[in-house]
XYZ file of C-alpha atoms in Angstrom:
691
model
C 0.113 -0.025 -0.077
C 1.100 3.582 0.630
C 4.249 3.936 2.834
C 3.241 7.223 4.399
C 6.409 7.148 6.530
C 8.715 6.783 3.612
C 6.999 9.604 1.866
C 7.425 11.850 4.955
C 11.067 10.827 5.274
C 11.704 11.862 1.490
C 9.718 15.037 1.964
C 11.673 15.972 5.007
C 14.929 15.201 3.006
C 13.957 17.296 0.050
C 12.766 20.201 2.159
C 16.137 20.365 3.748
C 17.823 19.939 0.157
C 15.519 22.664 -1.240
C 14.070 20.104 -4.075
C 12.869 16.767 -4.896
C 15.833 14.306 -4.374
C 14.648 10.953 -3.326
C 11.709 8.732 -3.725
C 9.489 6.846 -1.196
C 7.171 4.492 -3.424
C 5.668 1.145 -2.891
C 4.956 -1.286 -5.884
C 1.394 0.092 -5.908
C 2.763 3.581 -6.204
C 5.150 2.431 -8.780
C 2.092 1.101 -10.834
C 0.421 4.404 -10.164
C 3.282 6.513 -11.250
C 3.218 4.638 -14.762
C -0.241 6.456 -15.331
C 0.185 9.780 -13.633
C 3.719 10.533 -14.866
C 7.272 10.902 -13.565
C 7.409 14.618 -12.796
C 9.265 15.059 -9.356
C 6.679 17.324 -7.494
C 4.736 16.894 -4.379
C 1.356 17.660 -6.343
C 2.307 14.584 -8.617
C 2.992 12.548 -5.549
C -0.413 13.550 -4.043
C -2.132 12.339 -7.269
C -0.158 9.198 -7.184
C -1.309 8.433 -3.774
C -4.840 8.857 -4.794
C -4.555 6.606 -7.671
C -2.711 3.901 -5.735
C -5.524 3.911 -3.256
C -8.028 3.369 -6.053
C -6.004 0.729 -7.268
C -5.774 -1.104 -4.047
C -9.649 -0.793 -3.691
C -10.168 -2.671 -7.041
C -7.239 -5.162 -7.360
C -5.599 -7.724 -5.279
C -1.894 -7.497 -4.351
C -1.245 -10.444 -6.943
C -3.105 -8.669 -9.816
C -1.174 -5.333 -8.816
C 2.280 -7.030 -8.984
C 1.309 -8.875 -11.970
C 0.247 -5.528 -13.824
C 3.588 -3.892 -12.600
C 5.793 -6.696 -13.784
C 4.095 -6.421 -17.414
C 4.849 -2.587 -17.485
C 8.245 -2.004 -15.805
C 11.158 -1.170 -17.882
C 14.146 -3.704 -17.984
C 16.777 -2.297 -19.902
C 17.892 -2.974 -23.590
C 14.588 -1.613 -25.054
C 12.739 -4.282 -22.988
C 9.287 -3.813 -21.232
C 7.872 -6.352 -18.819
C 9.417 -9.444 -17.488
C 7.893 -11.831 -20.344
C 9.833 -9.793 -22.951
C 12.971 -9.688 -20.633
C 12.830 -13.545 -20.252
C 12.993 -13.606 -24.169
C 15.235 -11.103 -25.099
C 17.844 -11.681 -22.367
C 17.705 -15.718 -22.134
C 15.472 -16.810 -24.917
C 13.320 -18.491 -22.494
C 9.607 -18.381 -21.340
C 8.868 -17.321 -17.896
C 8.527 -20.960 -16.633
C 11.752 -21.939 -18.074
C 13.833 -19.209 -16.260
C 16.422 -20.692 -13.673
C 16.942 -19.032 -10.301
C 20.012 -16.968 -11.335
C 18.219 -15.888 -14.275
C 15.191 -14.407 -12.321
C 17.768 -12.770 -10.191
C 19.354 -11.194 -13.112
C 16.211 -9.714 -14.433
C 14.971 -8.605 -10.959
C 18.412 -6.821 -10.431
C 17.908 -4.660 -13.721
C 14.698 -3.089 -12.389
C 16.106 -0.670 -10.005
C 18.549 1.019 -12.567
C 17.860 -0.387 -16.242
C 20.655 1.622 -17.765
C 23.262 0.941 -15.169
C 22.504 -2.805 -14.741
C 21.734 -3.702 -18.429
C 23.583 -7.163 -18.670
C 24.666 -6.587 -22.174
C 26.263 -3.087 -21.649
C 27.425 -3.641 -18.151
C 27.862 -7.506 -17.502
C 30.045 -7.177 -14.340
C 27.605 -4.679 -12.726
C 24.772 -6.826 -13.653
C 26.504 -9.855 -12.198
C 27.118 -7.879 -8.936
C 23.504 -6.784 -8.731
C 22.277 -10.218 -9.369
C 24.245 -11.628 -6.470
C 22.792 -8.829 -4.189
C 19.285 -10.147 -5.152
C 20.195 -13.878 -4.540
C 21.384 -12.905 -1.162
C 18.163 -11.142 -0.427
C 16.146 -14.091 -1.696
C 17.960 -16.376 0.852
C 17.344 -14.064 3.549
C 13.621 -14.039 2.783
C 13.362 -17.752 2.472
C 12.654 -17.776 -1.151
C 15.642 -19.859 -1.854
C 17.771 -22.086 0.234
C 21.503 -21.196 1.014
C 22.928 -24.240 -1.279
C 20.447 -22.706 -4.064
C 21.874 -19.227 -3.438
C 25.456 -20.345 -3.803
C 24.896 -22.722 -6.528
C 23.348 -19.654 -8.591
C 25.946 -17.261 -7.681
C 28.734 -19.566 -8.939
C 27.116 -19.428 -12.356
C 28.058 -16.808 -14.980
C 25.308 -14.874 -16.641
C 24.669 -16.633 -19.846
C 22.841 -14.244 -22.249
C 21.289 -14.718 -25.518
C 23.771 -13.857 -28.112
C 23.116 -10.419 -29.645
C 23.335 -11.564 -33.020
C 20.226 -13.808 -32.441
C 18.186 -10.868 -31.108
C 15.164 -9.802 -33.334
C 16.824 -6.477 -34.682
C 14.774 -3.310 -35.454
C 14.976 -2.661 -38.988
C 15.395 1.117 -38.195
C 17.147 1.286 -34.539
C 18.100 5.077 -34.700
C 14.458 5.608 -35.794
C 13.219 3.422 -32.795
C 15.307 5.316 -30.423
C 14.382 8.685 -31.588
C 10.874 7.883 -31.192
C 11.399 6.925 -27.523
C 13.582 10.059 -27.014
C 10.987 12.421 -28.652
C 8.155 10.951 -26.524
C 10.187 11.201 -23.323
C 11.223 14.799 -24.082
C 7.436 15.729 -24.506
C 5.703 13.656 -21.976
C 8.460 12.486 -19.336
C 10.269 9.142 -19.144
C 7.162 7.109 -18.560
C 5.508 7.985 -22.018
C 7.468 5.358 -23.901
C 8.152 2.807 -21.348
C 4.894 2.486 -19.728
C 1.362 2.270 -21.166
C 0.220 1.946 -24.835
C 1.248 4.784 -27.199
C 0.661 4.368 -31.005
C 3.254 6.748 -32.809
C 3.370 7.622 -36.538
C 6.678 8.779 -37.814
C 7.449 10.576 -41.036
C 10.186 8.074 -42.138
C 10.017 6.317 -45.419
C 11.317 2.773 -44.866
C 12.655 2.668 -48.445
C 14.478 5.836 -48.256
C 15.629 4.790 -44.766
C 17.266 1.728 -46.444
C 18.812 3.695 -49.135
C 20.273 5.970 -46.519
C 22.078 3.090 -44.485
C 23.432 1.761 -47.773
C 24.900 5.050 -48.951
C 26.369 5.963 -45.387
C 27.860 2.544 -45.053
C 29.508 2.384 -48.451
C 30.760 6.034 -48.527
C 32.307 5.772 -45.036
C 33.797 2.366 -45.986
C 35.576 3.827 -48.959
C 37.049 6.511 -46.709
C 37.986 4.020 -44.010
C 40.004 1.902 -46.533
C 41.848 5.042 -47.988
C 43.041 5.743 -44.435
C 44.530 2.508 -44.258
C 44.664 -0.881 -42.412
C 44.441 -1.162 -38.830
C 45.582 -4.714 -38.428
C 43.689 -8.128 -38.096
C 40.913 -8.714 -35.728
C 43.265 -11.149 -33.934
C 47.051 -11.511 -34.441
C 48.622 -14.861 -34.307
C 45.420 -16.441 -32.906
C 46.942 -20.069 -32.518
C 43.632 -21.548 -33.618
C 43.267 -24.640 -35.619
C 41.012 -24.790 -38.421
C 38.494 -27.041 -36.458
C 38.535 -24.461 -33.504
C 38.195 -21.612 -35.828
C 35.171 -23.394 -37.577
C 33.494 -23.970 -34.382
C 33.788 -20.332 -33.500
C 32.773 -18.881 -36.906
C 29.799 -21.259 -37.553
C 28.274 -20.378 -33.895
C 28.072 -16.741 -35.004
C 28.042 -16.563 -38.682
C 26.591 -18.451 -41.801
C 28.110 -18.984 -45.262
C 25.792 -16.496 -46.616
C 26.722 -13.429 -44.691
C 28.038 -10.578 -46.663
C 30.840 -10.025 -43.918
C 32.612 -12.758 -42.019
C 35.901 -13.601 -40.441
C 38.527 -15.897 -41.787
C 41.549 -17.446 -40.645
C 44.960 -16.575 -42.625
C 46.855 -19.477 -44.119
C 49.321 -17.747 -46.270
C 50.399 -14.092 -46.665
C 53.430 -13.884 -49.074
C 52.521 -13.545 -52.668
C 48.787 -13.902 -52.393
C 46.416 -13.949 -49.453
C 45.053 -17.433 -48.673
C 42.358 -17.830 -46.033
C 40.391 -20.527 -44.631
C 36.208 -20.018 -43.585
C 33.533 -22.436 -43.632
C 35.306 -25.441 -44.440
C 37.040 -24.019 -47.625
C 40.003 -22.163 -48.750
C 39.802 -18.830 -50.333
C 42.234 -16.871 -52.382
C 42.145 -13.114 -52.310
C 43.675 -11.378 -55.369
C 45.795 -8.179 -54.834
C 42.778 -5.849 -55.927
C 41.257 -7.104 -52.654
C 44.002 -6.222 -50.077
C 46.326 -3.893 -51.850
C 44.437 -0.764 -49.945
C 45.687 -2.290 -46.716
C 48.758 0.050 -46.185
C 49.419 0.454 -42.375
C 47.045 3.029 -40.769
C 48.755 5.780 -39.196
C 46.822 8.100 -36.767
C 49.403 10.843 -36.729
C 49.335 11.108 -40.499
C 47.048 12.727 -43.082
C 48.293 10.922 -46.117
C 45.720 8.569 -47.429
C 45.148 6.113 -50.446
C 48.546 4.523 -50.040
C 48.752 0.974 -51.492
C 50.340 -2.159 -49.890
C 53.094 -3.933 -52.017
C 53.234 -7.124 -50.343
C 50.560 -8.905 -48.088
C 53.120 -10.111 -45.757
C 53.674 -6.426 -44.633
C 50.422 -6.677 -43.034
C 49.248 -10.088 -42.184
C 50.616 -13.592 -41.090
C 49.510 -17.074 -41.007
C 47.230 -17.586 -38.035
C 45.812 -13.891 -38.225
C 41.961 -13.602 -38.087
C 40.687 -11.112 -40.455
C 37.202 -9.618 -41.793
C 36.180 -10.393 -45.425
C 33.676 -8.948 -47.435
C 31.697 -10.309 -50.222
C 31.225 -7.621 -53.277
C 29.847 -7.793 -56.705
C 33.798 -7.837 -57.828
C 34.486 -10.806 -55.534
C 35.547 -11.278 -51.965
C 37.968 -8.464 -50.419
C 39.626 -7.798 -47.056
C 37.822 -5.177 -44.947
C 37.988 -4.122 -41.373
C 35.354 -2.914 -38.766
C 34.670 0.673 -39.601
C 35.586 3.836 -37.485
C 34.234 6.418 -39.579
C 30.834 8.003 -38.653
C 28.371 9.771 -40.640
C 24.859 11.131 -40.732
C 22.194 11.723 -43.072
C 18.848 13.805 -43.040
C 16.427 14.081 -45.901
C 13.484 16.197 -45.690
C 10.584 16.836 -47.904
C 10.246 20.344 -48.857
C 6.648 20.612 -49.106
C 5.518 19.028 -45.846
C 8.821 19.307 -43.719
C 8.637 15.483 -43.133
C 11.755 13.801 -42.497
C 11.937 10.973 -45.099
C 15.118 9.430 -43.949
C 17.393 9.735 -40.850
C 20.575 8.105 -40.835
C 22.111 8.660 -37.340
C 25.491 6.741 -37.700
C 26.946 3.752 -39.380
C 27.262 1.279 -36.422
C 24.162 1.242 -33.928
C 25.491 -1.611 -31.806
C 28.927 0.248 -31.491
C 27.243 3.632 -30.715
C 23.361 4.500 -30.145
C 24.193 8.214 -30.332
C 22.127 9.676 -33.127
C 24.377 12.117 -34.904
C 21.572 13.250 -37.341
C 19.493 14.790 -34.484
C 21.849 15.365 -31.763
C 25.360 15.540 -33.193
C 26.483 19.227 -33.135
C 29.550 19.590 -35.633
C 31.316 22.666 -37.482
C 29.630 23.096 -40.705
C 32.536 24.774 -42.419
C 31.654 26.381 -45.839
C 28.098 25.107 -45.670
C 27.420 28.041 -43.403
C 28.390 30.534 -46.181
C 24.880 30.662 -47.359
C 23.757 32.036 -44.231
C 26.202 35.035 -44.551
C 25.493 35.596 -48.108
C 21.919 35.455 -47.858
C 21.969 38.073 -45.123
C 24.083 40.248 -47.551
C 21.601 39.943 -50.297
C 18.777 40.773 -48.167
C 20.744 44.075 -47.271
C 21.107 45.081 -50.645
C 24.025 43.522 -52.079
C 23.826 41.524 -55.473
C 25.113 38.454 -56.826
C 27.430 40.671 -58.915
C 28.735 42.548 -55.998
C 32.581 42.983 -56.613
C 34.713 41.552 -54.018
C 38.357 40.993 -53.305
C 40.293 37.690 -52.718
C 43.255 39.127 -51.148
C 45.289 38.416 -47.779
C 43.566 39.737 -44.681
C 44.807 40.678 -41.250
C 42.150 40.735 -38.362
C 43.026 42.126 -34.959
C 41.434 39.825 -32.259
C 42.954 41.064 -29.280
C 46.120 43.636 -28.639
C 48.367 40.780 -29.026
C 46.566 38.579 -31.481
C 46.121 38.895 -35.077
C 44.127 36.522 -37.248
C 45.412 35.850 -40.844
C 42.883 33.499 -42.381
C 43.520 31.756 -45.713
C 41.810 30.070 -48.374
C 41.792 26.302 -48.426
C 44.162 26.077 -51.515
C 46.282 28.988 -49.904
C 46.034 31.163 -52.996
C 44.374 34.256 -53.894
C 42.205 35.160 -56.930
C 42.089 39.050 -56.835
C 38.882 40.662 -58.211
C 35.675 38.339 -58.330
C 31.804 38.507 -57.827
C 29.850 37.695 -54.671
C 28.503 34.805 -56.659
C 31.866 33.421 -57.679
C 33.136 33.699 -54.101
C 30.315 31.587 -53.135
C 30.368 28.790 -56.082
C 34.499 28.693 -55.563
C 34.083 28.640 -51.820
C 36.489 31.551 -51.071
C 37.187 32.061 -47.338
C 38.716 35.648 -47.722
C 35.972 37.329 -49.815
C 33.476 35.530 -47.380
C 35.141 37.059 -44.528
C 35.054 40.261 -46.069
C 31.234 40.113 -46.650
C 30.810 38.783 -42.982
C 32.492 41.950 -41.695
C 30.280 44.219 -43.843
C 27.158 42.560 -42.677
C 28.153 42.424 -38.943
C 28.596 39.805 -36.565
C 25.259 40.313 -34.934
C 23.137 40.359 -38.284
C 25.024 37.142 -39.102
C 23.810 35.476 -35.804
C 20.287 36.825 -36.063
C 20.176 35.337 -39.595
C 21.203 32.022 -38.590
C 18.694 31.815 -36.000
C 16.142 33.100 -38.373
C 16.875 30.387 -40.870
C 16.578 27.785 -38.364
C 19.818 27.147 -36.667
C 18.991 26.211 -32.972
C 22.444 25.799 -31.438
C 24.283 28.685 -30.044
C 26.622 30.715 -32.311
C 30.043 31.712 -30.909
C 30.359 35.467 -31.340
C 33.812 35.634 -32.996
C 35.050 36.219 -36.557
C 35.682 32.442 -36.972
C 31.996 32.116 -37.342
C 32.381 33.487 -40.728
C 34.070 30.096 -41.675
C 31.651 27.956 -39.986
C 33.279 27.433 -36.549
C 30.186 27.166 -34.568
C 28.632 23.674 -34.297
C 25.361 22.895 -35.914
C 22.918 20.007 -36.080
C 22.259 18.187 -39.482
C 18.785 18.787 -38.954
C 19.084 22.319 -38.571
C 21.067 22.423 -41.660
C 18.187 20.850 -43.588
C 16.063 23.719 -42.250
C 18.194 26.309 -43.516
C 18.834 25.095 -46.923
C 14.943 24.108 -46.905
C 14.205 27.979 -46.707
C 16.187 28.621 -50.048
C 14.354 25.507 -51.641
C 11.092 26.624 -50.820
C 11.607 30.466 -51.507
C 11.676 31.748 -48.230
C 9.368 29.413 -46.022
C 10.951 27.842 -42.861
C 9.773 24.064 -42.235
C 11.594 22.517 -39.595
C 11.940 18.583 -40.057
C 8.834 16.954 -38.570
C 9.920 13.255 -37.178
C 7.191 12.472 -34.926
C 3.845 13.111 -36.801
C 1.477 11.936 -34.339
C 1.019 10.018 -30.908
C -2.142 8.506 -29.731
C -2.478 6.890 -25.971
C -4.175 3.773 -25.154
C -7.460 5.454 -24.759
C -7.245 7.149 -28.358
C -6.478 10.606 -26.875
C -4.425 12.443 -29.337
C -1.143 13.546 -27.398
C 0.856 15.056 -30.313
C 0.193 15.916 -33.890
C 2.494 17.727 -36.337
C 0.962 16.383 -39.588
C 0.146 18.308 -42.533
C -3.505 19.117 -43.188
C -3.662 16.701 -46.162
C -1.867 13.784 -44.657
C -4.011 10.837 -44.295
C -1.616 8.957 -41.952
C -2.416 8.207 -38.382
C -5.501 7.829 -36.570
C -8.955 9.428 -37.335
C -8.421 11.798 -34.189
C -5.174 12.998 -35.645
C -6.824 13.573 -39.306
C -9.644 15.619 -37.648
C -7.459 17.563 -35.521
C -5.289 18.467 -38.583
C -8.485 19.430 -40.552
C -9.359 21.751 -37.859
C -6.174 23.296 -37.013
C -3.699 22.958 -39.957
C -5.680 23.951 -43.147
C -4.996 27.508 -42.559
C -1.626 27.274 -40.739
C 1.149 27.702 -43.339
C 4.978 27.824 -42.329
C 6.271 31.313 -41.593
C 8.119 33.166 -44.252
C 11.592 34.070 -42.968
C 13.295 35.252 -46.123
C 12.056 37.270 -49.145
C 10.983 35.296 -52.026
C 13.530 37.158 -54.292
C 16.466 36.748 -51.666
C 15.856 33.020 -51.620
C 15.404 32.752 -55.135
C 18.904 34.454 -55.540
C 20.354 31.923 -53.204
C 19.007 28.981 -55.205
C 20.250 30.579 -58.334
C 23.948 30.683 -56.732
C 23.846 27.314 -55.121
C 22.549 25.770 -58.394
C 25.810 27.299 -60.093
C 27.727 25.646 -57.237
C 26.825 22.286 -58.681
C 26.860 23.534 -62.347
C 30.490 25.068 -62.240
C 31.645 25.131 -58.499
C 32.704 22.967 -55.805
C 29.896 20.778 -56.029
C 30.152 19.961 -59.476
C 30.014 15.974 -59.007
C 26.245 16.429 -57.979
C 25.580 17.346 -61.550
C 25.658 13.681 -62.155
C 22.134 13.672 -60.703
C 19.602 13.840 -63.360
C 17.602 16.303 -61.564
C 18.256 20.073 -61.279
C 19.877 20.672 -57.855
C 21.506 23.255 -55.672
C 24.102 22.880 -52.815
C 27.068 23.503 -50.867
C 30.363 21.491 -49.792
C 31.957 21.964 -46.530
C 35.038 21.030 -44.595
C 36.350 22.218 -41.308
C 39.676 21.643 -39.750
C 40.279 18.435 -41.522
C 37.828 16.560 -39.306
C 34.285 17.472 -40.649
C 33.048 16.853 -44.234
C 29.495 18.096 -45.397
C 27.420 18.317 -48.207
C 23.849 19.765 -48.185
C 22.061 19.775 -51.478
C 18.254 19.902 -52.633
C 15.981 19.457 -55.417
C 12.477 20.835 -55.911
C 11.258 17.937 -53.872
C 14.123 16.945 -51.352
C 16.762 18.468 -49.264
C 19.359 16.067 -47.891
C 22.220 16.787 -45.541
C 25.235 14.592 -45.142
C 28.042 14.824 -42.568
C 31.091 12.586 -42.340
C 33.785 12.581 -39.678
C 34.580 10.754 -36.274
C 33.214 11.451 -32.909
C 36.469 12.197 -31.183
C 38.557 13.719 -33.990
C 41.266 11.120 -33.419
C 42.614 11.409 -37.035
C 42.406 13.950 -39.845
C 39.952 12.664 -42.635
C 43.065 12.837 -44.827
C 44.822 15.069 -47.497
C 42.359 15.982 -50.006
C 39.406 14.436 -48.320
C 36.988 17.424 -48.518
C 33.288 17.663 -48.604
C 33.019 17.197 -52.363
C 35.335 13.815 -51.924
C 33.722 12.357 -48.796
C 30.138 13.465 -48.229
C 28.976 14.337 -51.684
C 29.287 11.059 -53.098
C 27.062 9.628 -50.205
C 24.608 12.491 -51.081
C 24.426 11.373 -54.678
C 24.173 7.888 -54.044
C 21.198 8.396 -51.829
C 19.456 11.144 -53.972
C 19.633 8.865 -57.258
C 17.745 6.139 -55.423
C 15.412 8.433 -53.524
C 14.250 10.532 -56.748
C 14.391 7.445 -59.002
C 11.274 7.781 -61.235
C 10.503 11.253 -59.963
C 9.496 14.097 -62.268
C 12.350 16.440 -62.911
C 11.368 20.104 -61.878
C 13.521 23.373 -62.479
C 14.637 25.127 -59.303
C 15.043 28.566 -61.167
C 12.060 28.670 -63.141
C 9.756 30.627 -63.045
C 11.348 33.653 -61.326
C 9.547 35.442 -58.873
C 8.125 38.855 -59.417
C 10.789 41.561 -58.904
C 13.752 39.463 -60.178
C 15.180 40.298 -63.581
C 18.043 38.636 -65.414
C 20.674 41.169 -66.432
C 24.167 40.675 -68.398
C 26.980 41.950 -66.142
C 30.674 42.334 -66.260
C 31.662 40.038 -63.256
C 34.924 41.644 -62.732
C 33.295 44.984 -61.985
C 29.783 44.094 -61.334
C 28.641 46.666 -63.910
C 26.598 46.286 -66.883
C 28.387 44.490 -69.756
C 28.833 46.285 -72.851
C 26.714 44.715 -75.825
C 29.569 42.860 -77.433
C 31.758 42.253 -74.333
C 31.736 38.954 -72.411
C 29.703 38.925 -69.393
C 27.185 36.733 -67.374
C 23.387 36.768 -67.033
C 22.617 37.078 -63.482
C 19.437 37.588 -61.677
C 18.856 40.737 -59.813
C 16.371 41.819 -57.340
C 14.648 45.144 -58.488
C 16.669 48.014 -57.118
C 19.800 46.061 -56.868
C 20.794 46.023 -60.327
C 23.890 48.044 -61.838
C 22.931 51.181 -63.836
C 26.348 52.074 -65.588
C 28.323 49.979 -67.949
C 31.601 48.450 -67.571
C 34.659 49.946 -69.363
C 35.340 48.288 -72.607
C 38.589 46.599 -73.160
C 39.459 49.410 -75.388
C 38.703 52.083 -72.600
C 40.758 50.136 -70.191
C 43.569 50.260 -72.467
C 43.458 53.893 -72.841
C 43.178 54.548 -69.172
C 46.215 52.515 -68.575
C 48.273 54.455 -71.437
C 47.134 57.771 -70.047
C 48.127 56.762 -66.610
C 51.392 55.669 -67.699
C 50.985 52.319 -66.066
C 54.528 50.496 -66.466
C 53.044 47.212 -65.732
C 51.000 47.402 -69.041
């Protein structure tokens, strides 16, 4: 029942501490808490007491315990003892042994801390405490307790577990519900959640991320065998191999038999020969180096008989591979609805459940430049505004001077604002940043959809403040929708076990979800357009320039996509590579790097080399069969195409070379650039010795 003394003791402790710091709940109150919420307040505790009293007035203690055990969270994504028995031990409840019962019971008090998969030693210590308590209470004899404590925890192999086809998505649903409604929302009770994820596109994203990061991982070099000089016989190795892998697996271990001229290995009862093309990438990995794509001359430099290695089946044949260490994230959003259609949180969920797509804050590098340039255009600059790509010296303090440089450490002199963007020139960008102003750029970042804090320094001009991939989808989505801001919608709707609508972000014409969700949308969303945060003309100019990034700039490889697209590459301090690009239908963000920045990506491993190929592979599959649509036609009212001289930003002479660029009315040049003959005469008149 209600342990009033325990509650009083907890209340006194909290009053002394100035807050709510400890609990005082019985099993009945724990069950009540599953219905009234987890908020740590005395008001909630009082309601919990009332619900607990009602429960005890209707149900027997056995029924209360059964309900509690069926709803309690027990780690590893498991709710209820029946599921725990199946997931942890592959047993039904009546098949559990004493030590297995104690293991599950031990998890209950702190599921994260005592999860036997993640913390086996802690779980065993906790199990032994539970066994000792069971002996003290007479539920087991001292002999049974000692026998159970002597046993190791024999868990079901993780490889045998029924895996979620979209583990990052499943985790994100749980986290979103907990953020909205408390920790009990997902673990307790029945909630029907509808996400925006398209399972087919999600599969495409996983494949693109894995293949792209594996290619970079191989270019960085070979980190050695899974186990060197294992000492295993072929029989011993086969026993281990067949207990975890099957002959049809794409990736599997093998035992090296010979490593001289050729690589000979043994697996699944047969000998395999790996040709040089399958192992020449395996030059030694050097964490201190940034030199990539070295080739191995002789396999004996990397491997020896008795080593255990990892192999991969590919369309070209079997080749040597290794567990990946490169991480990546992908977010793809529908521009019309804001629905997140694919979300790649990482490349190895078993290794790390951290979702980099929604929670990984990384420096965006040059993908931040459109934030600066869009504000410059909104304040009256044009794509033809002349800039200088020349050395800069920027005082940061009395003793410090910042001398920024371009990625190629060269200077291009005179160039237009558009060319500075499409060539991703740092120095002209910094000049624009200084003209616009730090505070204005920070305001624009928030206005376009960046939710992370911007660092108020000049380095912000080069993307030195970290951002979320989901935020970058929002920013570029503003350009793609000509000024409308849609934040990525992941959790479309959620309904509790009683049919009550808890949450809905669906668009009015979306038929997904329950009837209550659709009725709510019809009443509330039909006249609820996304906010306009950028003038339509400014957004159009940005799309025009970002389209040129792909047509003639750093993102030229994306032109292989058979759909008109716009986008921007980005690289930061050799550790982060980005590509953000969009078509008329989808905006997709790709980030590649490592969580701890332990090694540079490598010389020449820029956004165009690392992230863009992943974006291209995903978008090709995602847009297969889709109708092509122009990004730059029709032009919005108030935008005119004018031929200009890119060196001066002035109107081009009729017969002179120039470029046709769009201008918002009021920003176009009104005078003509000097003709080549005029420039020659000016130099002669000035006595220019360099002429």
